[in-house]
Short mmCIF file of C-alpha atoms in Angstrom, two decimals:
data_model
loop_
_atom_site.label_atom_id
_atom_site.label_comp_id
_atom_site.label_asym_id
_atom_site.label_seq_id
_atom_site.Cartn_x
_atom_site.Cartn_y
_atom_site.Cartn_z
CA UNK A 1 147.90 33.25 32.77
CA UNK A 2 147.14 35.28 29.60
CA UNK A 3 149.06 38.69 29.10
CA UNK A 4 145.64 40.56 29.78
CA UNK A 5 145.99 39.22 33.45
CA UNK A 6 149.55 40.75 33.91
CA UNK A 7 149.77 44.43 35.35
CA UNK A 8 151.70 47.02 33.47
CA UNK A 9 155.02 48.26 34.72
CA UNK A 10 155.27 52.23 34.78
CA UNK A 11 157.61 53.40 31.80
CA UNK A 12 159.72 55.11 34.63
CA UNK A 13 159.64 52.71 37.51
CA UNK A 14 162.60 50.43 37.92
CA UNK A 15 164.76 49.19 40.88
CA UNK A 16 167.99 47.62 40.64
CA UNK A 17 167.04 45.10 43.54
CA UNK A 18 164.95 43.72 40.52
CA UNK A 19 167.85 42.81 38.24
CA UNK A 20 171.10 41.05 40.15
CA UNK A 21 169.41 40.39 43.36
CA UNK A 22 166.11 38.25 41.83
CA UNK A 23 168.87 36.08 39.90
CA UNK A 24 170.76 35.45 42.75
CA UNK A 25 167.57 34.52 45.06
CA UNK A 26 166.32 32.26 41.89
CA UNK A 27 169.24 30.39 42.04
CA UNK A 28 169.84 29.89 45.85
CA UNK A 29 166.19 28.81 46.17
CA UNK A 30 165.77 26.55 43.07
CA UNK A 31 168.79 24.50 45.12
CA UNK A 32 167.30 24.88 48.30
CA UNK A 33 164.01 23.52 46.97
CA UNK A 34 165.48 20.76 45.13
CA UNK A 35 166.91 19.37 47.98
CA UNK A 36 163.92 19.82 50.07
CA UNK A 37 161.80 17.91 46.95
CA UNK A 38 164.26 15.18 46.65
CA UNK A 39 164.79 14.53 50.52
CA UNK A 40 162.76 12.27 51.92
CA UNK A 41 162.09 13.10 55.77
CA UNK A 42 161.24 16.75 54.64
CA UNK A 43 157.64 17.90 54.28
CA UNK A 44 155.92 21.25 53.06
CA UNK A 45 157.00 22.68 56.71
CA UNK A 46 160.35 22.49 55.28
CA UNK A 47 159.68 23.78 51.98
CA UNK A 48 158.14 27.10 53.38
CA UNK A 49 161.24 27.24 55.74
CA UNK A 50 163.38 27.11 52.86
CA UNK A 51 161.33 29.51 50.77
CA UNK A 52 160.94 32.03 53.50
CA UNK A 53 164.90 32.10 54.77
CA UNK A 54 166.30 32.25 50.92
CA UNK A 55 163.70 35.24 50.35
CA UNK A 56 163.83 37.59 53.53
CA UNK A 57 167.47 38.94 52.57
CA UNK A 58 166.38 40.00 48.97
CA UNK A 59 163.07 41.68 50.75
CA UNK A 60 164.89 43.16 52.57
CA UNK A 61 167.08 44.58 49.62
CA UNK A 62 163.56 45.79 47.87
CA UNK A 63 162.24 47.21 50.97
CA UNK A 64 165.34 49.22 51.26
CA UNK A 65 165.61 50.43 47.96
CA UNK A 66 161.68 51.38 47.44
CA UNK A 67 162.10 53.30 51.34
CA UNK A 68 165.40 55.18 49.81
CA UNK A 69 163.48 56.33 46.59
CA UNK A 70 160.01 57.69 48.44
CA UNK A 71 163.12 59.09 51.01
CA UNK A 72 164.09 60.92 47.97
CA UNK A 73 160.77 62.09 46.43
CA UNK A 74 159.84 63.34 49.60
CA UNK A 75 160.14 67.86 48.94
CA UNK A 76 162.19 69.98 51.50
CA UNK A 77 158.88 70.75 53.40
CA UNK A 78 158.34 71.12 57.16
CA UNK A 79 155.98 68.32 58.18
CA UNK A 80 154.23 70.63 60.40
CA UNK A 81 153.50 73.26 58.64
CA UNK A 82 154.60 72.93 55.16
CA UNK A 83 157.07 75.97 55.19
CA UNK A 84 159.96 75.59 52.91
CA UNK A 85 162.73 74.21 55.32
CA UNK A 86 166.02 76.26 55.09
CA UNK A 87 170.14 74.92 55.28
CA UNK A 88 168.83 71.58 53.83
CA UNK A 89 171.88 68.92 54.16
CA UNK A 90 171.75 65.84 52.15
CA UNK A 91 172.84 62.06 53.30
CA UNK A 92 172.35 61.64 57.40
CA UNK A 93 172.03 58.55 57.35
CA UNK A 94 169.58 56.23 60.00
CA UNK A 95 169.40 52.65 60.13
CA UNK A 96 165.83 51.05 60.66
CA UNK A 97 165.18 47.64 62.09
CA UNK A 98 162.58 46.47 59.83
CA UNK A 99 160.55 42.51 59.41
CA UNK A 100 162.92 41.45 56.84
CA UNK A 101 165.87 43.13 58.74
CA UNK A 102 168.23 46.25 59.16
CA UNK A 103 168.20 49.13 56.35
CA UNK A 104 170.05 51.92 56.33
CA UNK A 105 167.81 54.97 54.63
CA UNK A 106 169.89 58.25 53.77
CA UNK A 107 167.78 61.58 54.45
CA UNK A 108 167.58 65.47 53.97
CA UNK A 109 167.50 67.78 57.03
CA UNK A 110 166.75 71.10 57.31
CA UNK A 111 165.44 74.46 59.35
CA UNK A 112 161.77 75.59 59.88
CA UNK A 113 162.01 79.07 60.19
CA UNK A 114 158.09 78.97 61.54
CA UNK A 115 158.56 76.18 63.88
CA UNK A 116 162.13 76.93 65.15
CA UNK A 117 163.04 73.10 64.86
CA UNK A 118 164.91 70.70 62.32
CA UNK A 119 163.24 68.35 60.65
CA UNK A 120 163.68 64.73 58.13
CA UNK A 121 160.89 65.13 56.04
CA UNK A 122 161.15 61.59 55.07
CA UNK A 123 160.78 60.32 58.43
CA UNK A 124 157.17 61.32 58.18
CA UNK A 125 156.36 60.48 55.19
CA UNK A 126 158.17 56.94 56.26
CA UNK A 127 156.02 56.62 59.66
CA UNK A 128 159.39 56.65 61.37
CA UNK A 129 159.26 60.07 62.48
CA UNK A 130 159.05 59.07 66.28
CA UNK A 131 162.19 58.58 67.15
CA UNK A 132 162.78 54.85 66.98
CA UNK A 133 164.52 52.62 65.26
CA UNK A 134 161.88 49.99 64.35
CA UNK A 135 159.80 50.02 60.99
CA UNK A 136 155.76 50.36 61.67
CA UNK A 137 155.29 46.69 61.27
CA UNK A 138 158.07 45.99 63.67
CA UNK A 139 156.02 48.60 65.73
CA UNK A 140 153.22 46.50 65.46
CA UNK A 141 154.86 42.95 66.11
CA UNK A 142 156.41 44.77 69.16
CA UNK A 143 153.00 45.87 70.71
CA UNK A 144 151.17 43.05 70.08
CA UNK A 145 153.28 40.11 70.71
CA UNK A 146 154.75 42.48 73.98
CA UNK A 147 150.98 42.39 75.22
CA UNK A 148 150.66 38.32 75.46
CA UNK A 149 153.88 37.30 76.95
CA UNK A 150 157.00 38.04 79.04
CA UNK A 151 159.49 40.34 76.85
CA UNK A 152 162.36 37.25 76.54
CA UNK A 153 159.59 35.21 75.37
CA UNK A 154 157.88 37.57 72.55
CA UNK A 155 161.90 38.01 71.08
CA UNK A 156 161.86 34.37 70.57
CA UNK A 157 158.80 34.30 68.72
CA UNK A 158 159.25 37.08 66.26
CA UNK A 159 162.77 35.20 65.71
CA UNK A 160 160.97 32.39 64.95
CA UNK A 161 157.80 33.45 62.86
CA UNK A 162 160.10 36.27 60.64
CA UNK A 163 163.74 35.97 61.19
CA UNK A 164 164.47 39.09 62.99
CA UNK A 165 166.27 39.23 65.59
CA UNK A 166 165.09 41.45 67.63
CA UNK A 167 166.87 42.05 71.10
CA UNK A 168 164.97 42.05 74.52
CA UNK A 169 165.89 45.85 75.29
CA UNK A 170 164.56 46.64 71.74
CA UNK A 171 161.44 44.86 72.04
CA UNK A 172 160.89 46.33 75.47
CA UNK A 173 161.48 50.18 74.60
CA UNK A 174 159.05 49.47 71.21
CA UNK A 175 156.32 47.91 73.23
CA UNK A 176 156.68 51.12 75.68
CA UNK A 177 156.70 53.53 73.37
CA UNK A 178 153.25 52.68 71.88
CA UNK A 179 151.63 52.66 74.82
CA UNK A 180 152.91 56.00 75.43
CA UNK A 181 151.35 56.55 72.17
CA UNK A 182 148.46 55.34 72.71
CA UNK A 183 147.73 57.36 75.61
CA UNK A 184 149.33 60.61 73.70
CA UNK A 185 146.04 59.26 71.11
CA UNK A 186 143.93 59.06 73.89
CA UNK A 187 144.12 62.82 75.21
CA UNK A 188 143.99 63.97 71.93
CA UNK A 189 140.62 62.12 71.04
CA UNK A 190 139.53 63.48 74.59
CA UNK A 191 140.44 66.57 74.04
CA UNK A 192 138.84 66.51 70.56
CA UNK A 193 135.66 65.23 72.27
CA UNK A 194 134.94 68.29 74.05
CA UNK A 195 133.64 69.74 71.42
CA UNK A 196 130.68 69.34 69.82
CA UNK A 197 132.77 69.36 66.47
CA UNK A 198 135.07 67.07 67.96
CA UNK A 199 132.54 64.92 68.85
CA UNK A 200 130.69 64.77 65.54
CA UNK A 201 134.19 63.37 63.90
CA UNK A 202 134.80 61.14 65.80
CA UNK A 203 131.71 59.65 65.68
CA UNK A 204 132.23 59.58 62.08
CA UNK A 205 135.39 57.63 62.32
CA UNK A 206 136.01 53.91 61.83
CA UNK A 207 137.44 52.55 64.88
CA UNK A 208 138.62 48.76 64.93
CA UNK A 209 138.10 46.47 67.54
CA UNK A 210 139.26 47.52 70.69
CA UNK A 211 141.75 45.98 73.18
CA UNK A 212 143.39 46.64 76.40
CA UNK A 213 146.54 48.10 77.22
CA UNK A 214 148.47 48.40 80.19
CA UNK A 215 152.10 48.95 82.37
CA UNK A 216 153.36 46.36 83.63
CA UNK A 217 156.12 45.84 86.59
CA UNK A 218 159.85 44.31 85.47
CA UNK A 219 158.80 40.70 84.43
CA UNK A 220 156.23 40.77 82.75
CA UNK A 221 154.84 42.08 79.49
CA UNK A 222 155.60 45.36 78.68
CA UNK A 223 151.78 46.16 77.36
CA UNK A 224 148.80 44.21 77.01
CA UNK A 225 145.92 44.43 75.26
CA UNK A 226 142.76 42.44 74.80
CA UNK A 227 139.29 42.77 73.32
CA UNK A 228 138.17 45.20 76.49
CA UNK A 229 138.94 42.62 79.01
CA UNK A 230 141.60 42.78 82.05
CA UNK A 231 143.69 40.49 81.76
CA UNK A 232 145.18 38.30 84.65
CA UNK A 233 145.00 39.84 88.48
CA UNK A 234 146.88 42.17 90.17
CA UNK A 235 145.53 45.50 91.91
CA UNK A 236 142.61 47.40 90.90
CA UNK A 237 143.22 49.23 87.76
CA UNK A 238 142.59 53.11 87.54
CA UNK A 239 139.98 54.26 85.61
CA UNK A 240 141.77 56.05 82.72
CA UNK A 241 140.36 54.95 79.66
CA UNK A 242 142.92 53.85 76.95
CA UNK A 243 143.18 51.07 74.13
CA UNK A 244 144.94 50.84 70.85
CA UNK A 245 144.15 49.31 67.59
CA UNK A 246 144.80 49.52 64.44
CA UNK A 247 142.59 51.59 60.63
CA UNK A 248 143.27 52.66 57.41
CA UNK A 249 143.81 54.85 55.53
CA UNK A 250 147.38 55.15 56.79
CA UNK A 251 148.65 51.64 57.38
CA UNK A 252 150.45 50.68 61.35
CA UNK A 253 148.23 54.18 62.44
CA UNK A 254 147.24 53.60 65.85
CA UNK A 255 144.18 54.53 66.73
CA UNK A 256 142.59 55.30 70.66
CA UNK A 257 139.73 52.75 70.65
CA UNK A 258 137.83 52.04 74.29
CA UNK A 259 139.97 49.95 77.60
CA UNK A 260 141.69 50.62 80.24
CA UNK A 261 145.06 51.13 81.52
CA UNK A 262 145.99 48.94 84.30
CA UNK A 263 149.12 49.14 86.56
CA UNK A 264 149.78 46.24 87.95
#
């Protein structure tokens, strides 16, 4: 590739994950790989194995340090109404579960006057401002992979397809807590929709393919969702429209689409 091809680094970007924590990953894989070249009963299965388990704990070190520095550009604001928050405290600390693993972000806190609440600024600008302790993507993984199979299953699968472990009761309590986002979407689109402004937006707006969410009893998936259709039997569903997906601009968004929620 000639130099032409290669993008310029910003003058005053740098992270340290760059430095110590590449070498280190060069090394361990270049070993890794050379046994996986010179062995012969492994295939390219192994190779992207090898590639993928030697990489996720440095991702996880660049995800954590890129997260702590747009933590720290982030201005003493309220995220509600963009007041100057008051008795700002520096360093709480709040660990994330993200797809490359645990990070620990440290945060300022401080006083709306307006709103009467505290707030982490960060956490909004983050998309972790609701509460949990899982990263949008692991959000995402949680809501979708909740939605096609039992809860002990779907934790074996994200083990499997990204390394992280994430727990049954973790998985669970994600999976719930979109769907109670997604209906929190829902009756604010509705709402919206009364009005003939309301209506006009969201007619404007560019909703993705829809699919189906709904509760489910202990055993079985937490959420489901499916391109409009009800899945499996059980009692007649109620007629509450709901459904989830996913635009841009602001990536992991969900966004109210068109289904149903079924209790069953």
């Amino acid at each position: 590739m000639c130099n032409c091809c290669v993008p310029s680094v910003p003058p005053d970007s740098s992270y340290e994950a760059f430095a110590g924590p590449v070498r280190n990953w060069q090394a361990a894989l270049t070993i890794g790989l050379d046994r996986s070249v010179r062995a012969s009963d492994h295939n390219l299965g192994h190779i992207e194995e090898e590639i993928a388990q030697k990489t996720r704990a440095l991702q996880r070190t660049i995800a954590q340090e890129a997260a702590q520095k747009k933590a720290d550009d982030i201005p003493p604001a309220c995220p509600m109404c963009g007041a100057k928050l008051t008795r700002v405290t520096h360093g709480h600390e709040r660990t994330i579960q993200t797809r490359f693993g645990p990070i620990t972000l440290q945060r300022r806190r401080g006083w709306c006057p307006k709103c009467q609440q505290w707030f982490y600024p960060a956490d909004r600008a983050l998309g972790i401002d609701d509460g949990g302790t899982a990263s949008p993507a692991v959000q995402e993984m949680a809501a979708l992979l909740g939605s096609k199979m039992p809860i002990s299953e779907a934790s074996a699968v994200v083990k499997r397809l990204t390394g992280v472990d994430l727990p049954r009761p973790t998985l669970d309590r994600e999976a719930k807590r979109q769907g109670q986002r997604a209906e929190r979407t829902r009756d604010q689109l509705d709402e919206q929709m009364r009005t003939a402004l309301g209506a006009q937006e969201q007619g404007q707006g560019d909703v993705s393919r829809p699919f189906t969410f709904w509760r489910s009893t202990p055993g079985t998936s937490a959420s489901g969702m499916t391109g409009g259709k009800q899945s499996g039997s059980g009692p007649a569903a109620s007629s509450r429209s709901v459904g989830i997906g996913f635009t841009p601009p602001r990536a992991f968004d969900w966004r109210i689409a068109s289904a149903k929620v079924i209790e069953r």
